[in-house]
């Protein structure tokens, strides 16, 4: 606990920092639970920075005085009574503070207002390890050279990349991120209900292939294949083929074809995402079964894919996976909060508070796709314990021992519910993104699990 902070104040701070965290849907969006054991001692302490942010922030023009008074009263009550740990009550704050049509607010500039004091507070409650891994900054928000750890002055040299990857990707300097962004391809893939979709993916083949099935990696919500940048080289070195696609709403894959069907024809996101995964599998692997790994919300995507297409899956690997639970309230409330949470994402993007290296926030339709997904209520509506108990392929479960987005207890729920769970392993020194936080351990386990699946695999089924 930080010096000079009482229990009630700690609850208030924790509640304030968590107000939107339940709605980030297992993403890597950087909402970190404020646990007293993980808050580095700083001067000034976080509660003082929160007060500074509140004083410095001009009341947003879309927040009426009465609503502002109600917001402070609800914040005080829920924080002091520790009810903000509950996803449903915690959703009240973003509803009050960031409500409004996301398109109109973006056009008015309301979600792009930069408040340095509020940004300073957000950084103060983000542990150093997360900032360095996700945002590439030190405790003061200064960008660091990934090789030397020294502060970077001036603009970075720009990478020579195709136009479709955008300006922000050209500013990447971390060697692993640069290697992956240069390996990305963009090709149209025919998706059954959608048609051709410009799809960003990475395909890596080893020089000396092992006698093992290929790996198909599925990233989390609003993430990218860059999420796997530390583990992919190790997997290829071990002789494994790696295929990873950026699915709606993440990365550089086109969003508009999906968003249009979801908003105008009431298509379900999970159906379209599953069709896209199947089309990618068919195009890249041509009928060969794969070991499918799903991380965070990508775990729910992988479970849904395996349930509907067991003929594609040699084995499953779930890593801190959504399914047994979700970092969100019930689907109806997630839908109700779609606009305020979309506005929160936009504010974080404007202030450089999305996970490093988040280089697709300026892509066409990014904000609209986030909103459309949230309006749907999310995977919680279709992937849960009932579906998990039907999964036939052998499944391996990995979990960061300090996961601060989904409870570690979910590891054991998966172990109990999966009909063919082969292993349930805690990952040391890792939170919700083990592939970034302990890539050596994660790589070793993925290789181990894939080789185990190879020993049991059957001949690929003909399509």
CSV table of C-alpha atoms in Angstrom, one decimal:
chain,number,residue,atom,x,y,z
A,1,UNK,CA,0.0,0.0,0.0
A,2,UNK,CA,1.3,3.5,-0.8
A,3,UNK,CA,2.4,5.5,2.2
A,4,UNK,CA,-0.3,7.8,3.6
A,5,UNK,CA,-3.2,6.1,1.8
A,6,UNK,CA,-6.0,4.7,4.0
A,7,UNK,CA,-8.1,1.7,3.2
A,8,UNK,CA,-11.1,3.8,2.1
A,9,UNK,CA,-8.9,5.9,-0.2
A,10,UNK,CA,-7.3,2.8,-1.6
A,11,UNK,CA,-10.8,1.5,-2.5
A,12,UNK,CA,-11.7,4.8,-4.1
A,13,UNK,CA,-8.5,4.8,-6.1
A,14,UNK,CA,-8.9,1.2,-7.1
A,15,UNK,CA,-12.5,1.8,-8.1
A,16,UNK,CA,-11.5,4.8,-10.2
A,17,UNK,CA,-8.8,3.0,-12.0
A,18,UNK,CA,-11.1,0.0,-12.6
A,19,UNK,CA,-14.2,1.9,-13.7
A,20,UNK,CA,-13.7,0.8,-17.3
A,21,UNK,CA,-11.5,-2.3,-16.9
A,22,UNK,CA,-14.5,-4.7,-16.7
A,23,UNK,CA,-15.5,-3.6,-20.2
A,24,UNK,CA,-12.1,-4.1,-21.9
A,25,UNK,CA,-13.2,-7.6,-22.9
A,26,UNK,CA,-10.0,-9.5,-22.1
A,27,UNK,CA,-8.1,-7.2,-24.4
A,28,UNK,CA,-4.6,-5.9,-24.1
A,29,UNK,CA,-5.9,-2.4,-23.9
A,30,UNK,CA,-3.8,-1.6,-20.8
A,31,UNK,CA,-6.5,-1.3,-18.1
A,32,UNK,CA,-4.6,-2.6,-15.1
A,33,UNK,CA,-6.1,-3.5,-11.8
A,34,UNK,CA,-4.7,-1.4,-9.1
A,35,UNK,CA,-3.5,-3.9,-6.5
A,36,UNK,CA,-1.7,-2.4,-3.5
A,37,UNK,CA,1.1,-4.9,-3.8
A,38,UNK,CA,1.8,-3.8,-7.4
A,39,UNK,CA,1.8,-0.1,-7.1
A,40,UNK,CA,5.4,1.2,-7.0
A,41,UNK,CA,6.1,3.9,-4.4
A,42,UNK,CA,6.1,7.2,-6.2
A,43,UNK,CA,5.9,10.9,-5.3
A,44,UNK,CA,3.3,12.1,-5.6
A,45,UNK,CA,1.2,9.0,-4.8
A,46,UNK,CA,-1.6,8.0,-7.2
A,47,UNK,CA,-4.4,9.4,-5.0
A,48,UNK,CA,-2.8,12.9,-5.2
A,49,UNK,CA,-2.4,12.5,-9.0
A,50,UNK,CA,-6.1,11.6,-9.2
A,51,UNK,CA,-7.0,14.7,-7.3
A,52,UNK,CA,-4.7,16.8,-9.6
A,53,UNK,CA,-6.4,15.2,-12.6
A,54,UNK,CA,-9.9,16.0,-11.3
A,55,UNK,CA,-8.9,19.6,-10.6
A,56,UNK,CA,-7.1,20.1,-14.0
A,57,UNK,CA,-9.9,18.5,-16.1
A,58,UNK,CA,-12.5,21.0,-17.3
A,59,UNK,CA,-15.9,19.4,-17.1
A,60,UNK,CA,-16.7,17.8,-20.5
A,61,UNK,CA,-19.3,19.8,-22.4
A,62,UNK,CA,-21.4,16.7,-22.9
A,63,UNK,CA,-21.5,16.1,-19.1
A,64,UNK,CA,-24.3,18.2,-17.5
A,65,UNK,CA,-23.6,19.7,-14.0
A,66,UNK,CA,-26.2,17.4,-12.5
A,67,UNK,CA,-24.6,14.3,-14.1
A,68,UNK,CA,-21.2,15.5,-12.8
A,69,UNK,CA,-22.5,15.7,-9.3
A,70,UNK,CA,-24.1,12.3,-9.6
A,71,UNK,CA,-20.8,10.9,-11.0
A,72,UNK,CA,-18.8,12.1,-8.0
A,73,UNK,CA,-21.4,10.8,-5.6
A,74,UNK,CA,-21.6,7.4,-7.2
A,75,UNK,CA,-17.8,7.2,-7.5
A,76,UNK,CA,-17.4,8.0,-3.8
A,77,UNK,CA,-20.1,5.5,-2.7
A,78,UNK,CA,-19.0,2.6,-5.0
A,79,UNK,CA,-15.3,3.1,-4.3
A,80,UNK,CA,-15.7,3.4,-0.5
A,81,UNK,CA,-17.9,0.3,-0.4
A,82,UNK,CA,-15.6,-1.6,-2.7
A,83,UNK,CA,-18.5,-2.4,-5.2
A,84,UNK,CA,-16.5,-1.3,-8.2
A,85,UNK,CA,-14.9,-4.8,-8.2
A,86,UNK,CA,-18.3,-5.9,-9.5
A,87,UNK,CA,-18.4,-5.6,-13.3
A,88,UNK,CA,-22.1,-4.5,-13.3
A,89,UNK,CA,-21.8,-1.7,-10.8
A,90,UNK,CA,-18.4,-0.7,-12.2
A,91,UNK,CA,-20.1,-0.1,-15.6
A,92,UNK,CA,-22.1,2.8,-14.2
A,93,UNK,CA,-19.1,5.2,-14.3
A,94,UNK,CA,-18.2,4.9,-18.0
A,95,UNK,CA,-21.9,5.1,-18.7
A,96,UNK,CA,-22.2,8.5,-16.9
A,97,UNK,CA,-18.8,10.0,-17.8
A,98,UNK,CA,-18.3,8.9,-21.4
A,99,UNK,CA,-21.9,8.4,-22.6
A,100,UNK,CA,-23.0,9.8,-25.9
A,101,UNK,CA,-22.9,8.8,-29.5
A,102,UNK,CA,-19.3,7.9,-30.3
A,103,UNK,CA,-19.4,9.3,-33.8
A,104,UNK,CA,-20.8,12.7,-32.7
A,105,UNK,CA,-18.4,12.9,-29.8
A,106,UNK,CA,-15.4,12.1,-32.1
A,107,UNK,CA,-16.6,14.7,-34.6
A,108,UNK,CA,-16.9,17.3,-31.9
A,109,UNK,CA,-13.4,16.5,-30.6
A,110,UNK,CA,-14.7,15.7,-27.1
A,111,UNK,CA,-12.9,12.3,-27.0
A,112,UNK,CA,-9.6,13.8,-28.3
A,113,UNK,CA,-9.1,16.3,-25.6
A,114,UNK,CA,-5.7,15.7,-24.0
A,115,UNK,CA,-5.5,16.1,-20.2
A,116,UNK,CA,-1.9,15.7,-19.0
A,117,UNK,CA,-2.8,15.4,-15.4
A,118,UNK,CA,-5.3,12.5,-16.2
A,119,UNK,CA,-2.7,10.9,-18.4
A,120,UNK,CA,-0.1,11.2,-15.6
A,121,UNK,CA,-2.5,9.4,-13.3
A,122,UNK,CA,-3.2,6.6,-15.8
A,123,UNK,CA,0.6,6.1,-16.0
A,124,UNK,CA,1.0,6.2,-12.3
A,125,UNK,CA,-1.3,3.2,-11.8
A,126,UNK,CA,0.3,1.1,-14.6
A,127,UNK,CA,3.2,-1.1,-13.2
A,128,UNK,CA,6.6,-0.4,-14.8
A,129,UNK,CA,6.8,-3.8,-16.4
A,130,UNK,CA,3.6,-3.3,-18.2
A,131,UNK,CA,4.6,0.1,-19.5
A,132,UNK,CA,7.9,-1.1,-20.8
A,133,UNK,CA,6.4,-4.2,-22.4
A,134,UNK,CA,3.3,-2.5,-23.8
A,135,UNK,CA,3.9,1.2,-24.2
A,136,UNK,CA,7.7,1.4,-24.4
A,137,UNK,CA,7.9,4.2,-21.8
A,138,UNK,CA,9.4,4.7,-18.4
A,139,UNK,CA,7.7,5.8,-15.2
A,140,UNK,CA,7.4,9.4,-16.5
A,141,UNK,CA,6.0,8.4,-19.9
A,142,UNK,CA,9.3,9.0,-21.7
A,143,UNK,CA,9.9,6.7,-24.7
A,144,UNK,CA,12.8,4.2,-24.3
A,145,UNK,CA,15.2,2.7,-26.8
A,146,UNK,CA,14.4,-1.1,-26.7
A,147,UNK,CA,18.1,-2.0,-27.0
A,148,UNK,CA,19.7,0.4,-24.6
A,149,UNK,CA,16.9,1.4,-22.3
A,150,UNK,CA,17.9,5.0,-22.7
A,151,UNK,CA,15.4,7.9,-23.4
A,152,UNK,CA,14.8,8.6,-27.1
A,153,UNK,CA,14.9,12.2,-28.1
A,154,UNK,CA,13.4,13.5,-31.3
A,155,UNK,CA,11.4,11.5,-33.9
A,156,UNK,CA,12.4,7.9,-34.7
A,157,UNK,CA,13.7,7.0,-38.1
A,158,UNK,CA,10.8,5.8,-40.3
A,159,UNK,CA,10.6,2.3,-41.7
A,160,UNK,CA,10.1,1.7,-45.4
A,161,UNK,CA,6.7,-0.1,-45.4
A,162,UNK,CA,3.8,-0.5,-47.8
A,163,UNK,CA,1.2,2.3,-47.7
A,164,UNK,CA,-1.5,0.1,-46.2
A,165,UNK,CA,0.5,-0.2,-42.9
A,166,UNK,CA,0.1,3.4,-42.1
A,167,UNK,CA,2.3,6.1,-40.6
A,168,UNK,CA,2.4,4.8,-37.0
A,169,UNK,CA,3.8,1.4,-38.0
A,170,UNK,CA,6.7,3.3,-39.7
A,171,UNK,CA,7.8,4.7,-36.4
A,172,UNK,CA,8.4,1.3,-34.8
A,173,UNK,CA,11.9,0.7,-33.5
A,174,UNK,CA,11.7,-2.4,-31.3
A,175,UNK,CA,13.6,-5.1,-33.3
A,176,UNK,CA,10.9,-7.8,-32.7
A,177,UNK,CA,8.1,-5.5,-33.7
A,178,UNK,CA,9.9,-4.3,-36.8
A,179,UNK,CA,10.6,-7.9,-37.9
A,180,UNK,CA,7.0,-8.9,-37.6
A,181,UNK,CA,5.6,-5.8,-39.2
A,182,UNK,CA,7.9,-6.4,-42.2
A,183,UNK,CA,6.7,-10.0,-42.4
A,184,UNK,CA,3.1,-9.0,-42.7
A,185,UNK,CA,1.2,-9.7,-45.9
A,186,UNK,CA,-2.2,-8.3,-47.0
A,187,UNK,CA,-4.2,-10.5,-49.4
A,188,UNK,CA,-7.9,-10.8,-50.2
A,189,UNK,CA,-9.5,-13.9,-48.6
A,190,UNK,CA,-13.0,-15.0,-49.6
A,191,UNK,CA,-15.2,-15.3,-46.5
A,192,UNK,CA,-18.5,-17.1,-47.0
A,193,UNK,CA,-21.0,-14.5,-45.8
A,194,UNK,CA,-18.8,-11.5,-46.5
A,195,UNK,CA,-17.0,-11.9,-49.7
A,196,UNK,CA,-13.3,-10.9,-50.3
A,197,UNK,CA,-11.7,-9.3,-47.3
A,198,UNK,CA,-8.3,-7.7,-47.3
A,199,UNK,CA,-6.7,-9.8,-44.6
A,200,UNK,CA,-3.4,-9.1,-42.8
A,201,UNK,CA,-1.4,-12.1,-41.8
A,202,UNK,CA,2.0,-13.6,-41.1
A,203,UNK,CA,3.1,-16.9,-42.4
A,204,UNK,CA,6.4,-18.3,-41.2
A,205,UNK,CA,7.9,-21.6,-42.4
A,206,UNK,CA,11.0,-23.2,-40.8
A,207,UNK,CA,14.1,-24.2,-42.8
A,208,UNK,CA,14.1,-27.6,-41.2
A,209,UNK,CA,10.4,-28.6,-40.5
A,210,UNK,CA,9.7,-30.8,-37.6
A,211,UNK,CA,7.3,-33.7,-37.9
A,212,UNK,CA,4.5,-31.7,-36.2
A,213,UNK,CA,1.3,-30.0,-37.2
A,214,UNK,CA,1.3,-26.3,-38.0
A,215,UNK,CA,0.4,-23.7,-35.5
A,216,UNK,CA,-2.4,-21.2,-36.0
A,217,UNK,CA,-2.3,-18.3,-33.5
A,218,UNK,CA,-5.3,-16.2,-32.7
A,219,UNK,CA,-4.7,-12.9,-30.9
A,220,UNK,CA,-6.9,-11.1,-28.4
A,221,UNK,CA,-9.5,-8.3,-28.8
A,222,UNK,CA,-8.3,-5.1,-30.6
A,223,UNK,CA,-4.9,-6.7,-30.8
A,224,UNK,CA,-2.6,-7.9,-33.6
A,225,UNK,CA,-0.2,-10.7,-34.6
A,226,UNK,CA,2.4,-8.3,-33.0
A,227,UNK,CA,1.1,-9.8,-29.8
A,228,UNK,CA,3.1,-12.9,-30.6
A,229,UNK,CA,6.3,-11.2,-31.8
A,230,UNK,CA,8.5,-12.6,-29.0
A,231,UNK,CA,7.4,-16.2,-29.4
A,232,UNK,CA,7.1,-16.7,-33.2
A,233,UNK,CA,10.8,-16.7,-33.9
A,234,UNK,CA,11.4,-19.4,-31.2
A,235,UNK,CA,8.6,-21.5,-32.6
A,236,UNK,CA,10.0,-21.4,-36.1
A,237,UNK,CA,13.5,-22.2,-34.8
A,238,UNK,CA,12.0,-25.3,-33.3
A,239,UNK,CA,10.8,-26.4,-36.7
A,240,UNK,CA,7.2,-25.4,-36.4
A,241,UNK,CA,5.2,-23.6,-39.1
A,242,UNK,CA,3.3,-20.6,-37.9
A,243,UNK,CA,0.2,-19.0,-39.4
A,244,UNK,CA,-1.4,-15.9,-37.7
A,245,UNK,CA,-4.2,-13.7,-39.0
A,246,UNK,CA,-5.4,-10.4,-37.8
A,247,UNK,CA,-9.1,-10.8,-37.2
A,248,UNK,CA,-11.8,-8.2,-36.9
A,249,UNK,CA,-11.5,-5.8,-35.0
A,250,UNK,CA,-7.7,-5.9,-34.8
A,251,UNK,CA,-4.6,-5.0,-36.8
A,252,UNK,CA,-4.6,-4.0,-40.5
A,253,UNK,CA,-7.4,-6.4,-41.7
A,254,UNK,CA,-10.3,-4.5,-43.4
A,255,UNK,CA,-13.1,-3.8,-40.9
A,256,UNK,CA,-15.9,-2.3,-43.0
A,257,UNK,CA,-17.2,-5.5,-44.7
A,258,UNK,CA,-17.8,-7.1,-41.3
A,259,UNK,CA,-19.1,-3.9,-39.6
A,260,UNK,CA,-21.6,-3.2,-42.4
A,261,UNK,CA,-23.1,-6.7,-42.1
A,262,UNK,CA,-23.3,-6.5,-38.3
A,263,UNK,CA,-24.8,-3.0,-38.2
A,264,UNK,CA,-27.1,-3.2,-41.2
A,265,UNK,CA,-28.1,-6.8,-41.4
A,266,UNK,CA,-27.7,-7.9,-37.8
A,267,UNK,CA,-25.1,-10.5,-38.5
A,268,UNK,CA,-23.4,-11.9,-35.4
A,269,UNK,CA,-19.7,-11.0,-35.1
A,270,UNK,CA,-18.8,-14.5,-33.9
A,271,UNK,CA,-20.3,-16.1,-37.0
A,272,UNK,CA,-18.3,-13.9,-39.3
A,273,UNK,CA,-15.1,-14.2,-37.3
A,274,UNK,CA,-15.5,-18.0,-37.4
A,275,UNK,CA,-16.0,-18.0,-41.2
A,276,UNK,CA,-12.9,-15.8,-41.6
A,277,UNK,CA,-10.8,-18.1,-39.5
A,278,UNK,CA,-12.0,-21.1,-41.5
A,279,UNK,CA,-11.3,-19.3,-44.8
A,280,UNK,CA,-7.8,-18.4,-43.6
A,281,UNK,CA,-7.2,-22.0,-42.4
A,282,UNK,CA,-8.3,-23.4,-45.8
A,283,UNK,CA,-6.3,-21.0,-47.8
A,284,UNK,CA,-3.0,-21.4,-45.8
A,285,UNK,CA,-3.1,-25.0,-44.6
A,286,UNK,CA,-5.2,-26.6,-47.4
A,287,UNK,CA,-6.9,-29.1,-45.2
A,288,UNK,CA,-4.0,-29.9,-42.8
A,289,UNK,CA,-5.1,-30.0,-39.1
A,290,UNK,CA,-3.5,-27.3,-37.0
A,291,UNK,CA,-2.7,-26.8,-33.3
A,292,UNK,CA,-4.8,-23.7,-32.7
A,293,UNK,CA,-3.7,-21.3,-29.9
A,294,UNK,CA,-6.1,-18.6,-28.7
A,295,UNK,CA,-4.9,-15.9,-26.3
A,296,UNK,CA,-7.3,-13.7,-24.2
A,297,UNK,CA,-10.5,-13.1,-26.1
A,298,UNK,CA,-8.8,-15.1,-28.9
A,299,UNK,CA,-9.3,-18.1,-26.7
A,300,UNK,CA,-13.1,-17.7,-27.0
A,301,UNK,CA,-12.6,-17.4,-30.8
A,302,UNK,CA,-10.5,-20.6,-30.8
A,303,UNK,CA,-13.1,-22.5,-28.7
A,304,UNK,CA,-15.9,-21.4,-31.0
A,305,UNK,CA,-13.8,-22.4,-34.0
A,306,UNK,CA,-13.0,-25.8,-32.6
A,307,UNK,CA,-16.6,-26.5,-31.6
A,308,UNK,CA,-17.9,-25.8,-35.2
A,309,UNK,CA,-14.8,-27.1,-37.1
A,310,UNK,CA,-13.2,-30.0,-35.2
A,311,UNK,CA,-11.9,-31.3,-38.6
A,312,UNK,CA,-9.5,-28.3,-38.7
A,313,UNK,CA,-8.1,-28.7,-35.2
A,314,UNK,CA,-5.4,-31.2,-34.1
A,315,UNK,CA,-5.2,-29.7,-30.6
A,316,UNK,CA,-6.1,-26.5,-28.8
A,317,UNK,CA,-3.9,-24.3,-26.6
A,318,UNK,CA,-5.8,-21.7,-24.5
A,319,UNK,CA,-3.8,-19.0,-22.9
A,320,UNK,CA,-5.5,-16.7,-20.3
A,321,UNK,CA,-8.5,-17.3,-22.4
A,322,UNK,CA,-12.0,-15.8,-22.2
A,323,UNK,CA,-14.7,-18.5,-22.0
A,324,UNK,CA,-15.1,-19.6,-18.4
A,325,UNK,CA,-15.4,-15.9,-17.5
A,326,UNK,CA,-15.0,-12.5,-19.2
A,327,UNK,CA,-13.8,-9.2,-18.0
A,328,UNK,CA,-17.1,-7.6,-18.8
A,329,UNK,CA,-20.6,-7.4,-17.4
A,330,UNK,CA,-23.5,-9.3,-18.8
A,331,UNK,CA,-24.0,-9.0,-22.6
A,332,UNK,CA,-27.0,-6.6,-22.2
A,333,UNK,CA,-24.9,-4.1,-20.2
A,334,UNK,CA,-21.9,-4.5,-22.4
A,335,UNK,CA,-24.2,-3.5,-25.3
A,336,UNK,CA,-25.6,-0.6,-23.3
A,337,UNK,CA,-22.0,0.6,-22.6
A,338,UNK,CA,-20.9,0.4,-26.2
A,339,UNK,CA,-20.6,4.1,-26.8
A,340,UNK,CA,-18.9,5.1,-23.6
A,341,UNK,CA,-16.4,2.3,-23.9
A,342,UNK,CA,-15.7,3.2,-27.5
A,343,UNK,CA,-15.1,6.7,-26.4
A,344,UNK,CA,-12.7,5.5,-23.7
A,345,UNK,CA,-10.7,3.6,-26.3
A,346,UNK,CA,-10.6,6.7,-28.4
A,347,UNK,CA,-9.3,8.8,-25.5
A,348,UNK,CA,-6.6,6.2,-24.7
A,349,UNK,CA,-5.6,6.2,-28.4
A,350,UNK,CA,-5.3,10.0,-28.4
A,351,UNK,CA,-3.2,10.0,-25.3
A,352,UNK,CA,-0.9,7.1,-26.3
A,353,UNK,CA,-2.3,4.8,-23.6
A,354,UNK,CA,-3.1,1.8,-25.7
A,355,UNK,CA,-0.8,-1.2,-25.6
A,356,UNK,CA,2.5,-0.9,-27.3
A,357,UNK,CA,2.8,-1.2,-30.3
A,358,UNK,CA,-0.9,-0.3,-31.1
A,359,UNK,CA,-0.4,1.1,-34.6
A,360,UNK,CA,-3.9,0.6,-36.1
A,361,UNK,CA,-6.0,3.1,-34.2
A,362,UNK,CA,-6.0,5.4,-37.3
A,363,UNK,CA,-7.2,2.6,-39.6
A,364,UNK,CA,-10.5,3.1,-41.4
A,365,UNK,CA,-13.4,1.9,-39.3
A,366,UNK,CA,-11.4,1.1,-36.1
A,367,UNK,CA,-13.7,3.0,-33.7
A,368,UNK,CA,-16.9,1.8,-35.5
A,369,UNK,CA,-15.8,-1.8,-35.3
A,370,UNK,CA,-15.1,-1.6,-31.6
A,371,UNK,CA,-18.6,-0.1,-31.1
A,372,UNK,CA,-20.2,-2.8,-33.3
A,373,UNK,CA,-18.6,-5.6,-31.3
A,374,UNK,CA,-19.6,-4.1,-28.0
A,375,UNK,CA,-23.1,-3.5,-29.2
A,376,UNK,CA,-23.3,-7.3,-29.9
A,377,UNK,CA,-22.7,-8.1,-26.3
A,378,UNK,CA,-19.6,-10.1,-27.2
A,379,UNK,CA,-18.5,-13.7,-27.0
A,380,UNK,CA,-20.0,-14.2,-23.6
A,381,UNK,CA,-23.3,-14.7,-25.4
A,382,UNK,CA,-22.1,-17.9,-27.2
A,383,UNK,CA,-18.9,-19.2,-25.5
A,384,UNK,CA,-19.2,-20.4,-21.9
A,385,UNK,CA,-18.9,-23.5,-19.8
A,386,UNK,CA,-21.7,-25.3,-21.7
A,387,UNK,CA,-19.8,-25.0,-25.0
A,388,UNK,CA,-16.5,-25.8,-23.3
A,389,UNK,CA,-17.8,-29.1,-22.1
A,390,UNK,CA,-18.3,-30.1,-25.8
A,391,UNK,CA,-14.8,-29.5,-27.1
A,392,UNK,CA,-13.4,-32.7,-28.5
A,393,UNK,CA,-9.8,-32.0,-29.5
A,394,UNK,CA,-7.0,-32.4,-26.9
A,395,UNK,CA,-6.6,-29.1,-25.1
A,396,UNK,CA,-3.7,-27.5,-23.2
A,397,UNK,CA,-4.3,-24.5,-20.9
A,398,UNK,CA,-1.7,-21.9,-20.0
A,399,UNK,CA,-2.3,-19.1,-17.5
A,400,UNK,CA,-0.3,-16.2,-16.1
A,401,UNK,CA,0.0,-16.8,-12.4
A,402,UNK,CA,-0.6,-13.1,-11.8
A,403,UNK,CA,-3.3,-12.5,-14.4
A,404,UNK,CA,-5.0,-9.2,-13.5
A,405,UNK,CA,-7.8,-9.3,-16.1
A,406,UNK,CA,-9.2,-12.9,-15.7
A,407,UNK,CA,-9.1,-14.9,-12.5
A,408,UNK,CA,-6.5,-17.6,-12.2
A,409,UNK,CA,-9.3,-19.9,-10.9
A,410,UNK,CA,-10.4,-20.1,-14.6
A,411,UNK,CA,-7.4,-22.3,-15.2
A,412,UNK,CA,-8.9,-25.0,-13.0
A,413,UNK,CA,-12.4,-24.5,-14.3
A,414,UNK,CA,-11.1,-25.3,-17.8
A,415,UNK,CA,-9.2,-28.3,-16.4
A,416,UNK,CA,-12.5,-29.6,-15.0
A,417,UNK,CA,-14.8,-28.7,-17.9
A,418,UNK,CA,-12.7,-29.7,-20.9
A,419,UNK,CA,-13.4,-33.3,-21.9
A,420,UNK,CA,-9.9,-33.8,-23.1
A,421,UNK,CA,-7.7,-31.5,-21.1
A,422,UNK,CA,-4.1,-32.7,-21.3
A,423,UNK,CA,-2.4,-30.1,-19.1
A,424,UNK,CA,-3.2,-26.9,-17.1
A,425,UNK,CA,0.0,-24.9,-16.4
A,426,UNK,CA,0.6,-21.7,-14.5
A,427,UNK,CA,3.1,-19.3,-16.2
A,428,UNK,CA,5.5,-17.7,-13.7
A,429,UNK,CA,6.2,-14.0,-13.8
A,430,UNK,CA,3.3,-13.3,-16.1
A,431,UNK,CA,0.0,-11.4,-15.9
A,432,UNK,CA,-2.6,-11.4,-18.7
A,433,UNK,CA,-0.2,-11.4,-21.7
A,434,UNK,CA,2.3,-14.1,-21.0
A,435,UNK,CA,3.6,-14.2,-24.6
A,436,UNK,CA,4.9,-10.7,-23.9
A,437,UNK,CA,5.8,-11.1,-20.3
A,438,UNK,CA,7.5,-14.5,-20.2
A,439,UNK,CA,8.0,-15.5,-23.8
A,440,UNK,CA,10.7,-18.0,-23.1
A,441,UNK,CA,8.5,-20.1,-20.9
A,442,UNK,CA,5.5,-19.7,-23.2
A,443,UNK,CA,7.5,-20.8,-26.3
A,444,UNK,CA,8.8,-23.9,-24.5
A,445,UNK,CA,5.3,-25.0,-23.5
A,446,UNK,CA,3.8,-24.3,-27.0
A,447,UNK,CA,6.6,-26.4,-28.5
A,448,UNK,CA,6.1,-29.2,-25.9
A,449,UNK,CA,2.4,-29.2,-26.4
A,450,UNK,CA,2.7,-29.2,-30.2
A,451,UNK,CA,5.1,-32.1,-30.2
A,452,UNK,CA,2.8,-34.0,-27.9
A,453,UNK,CA,-0.1,-33.4,-30.3
A,454,UNK,CA,2.1,-34.6,-33.1
A,455,UNK,CA,2.7,-37.9,-31.4
A,456,UNK,CA,-1.1,-38.6,-31.3
A,457,UNK,CA,-2.2,-37.0,-34.5
A,458,UNK,CA,-4.1,-38.7,-37.3
A,459,UNK,CA,-3.7,-38.3,-41.0
A,460,UNK,CA,-5.2,-35.0,-42.3
A,461,UNK,CA,-8.8,-35.3,-43.3
A,462,UNK,CA,-9.7,-34.7,-46.9
A,463,UNK,CA,-11.9,-31.7,-47.7
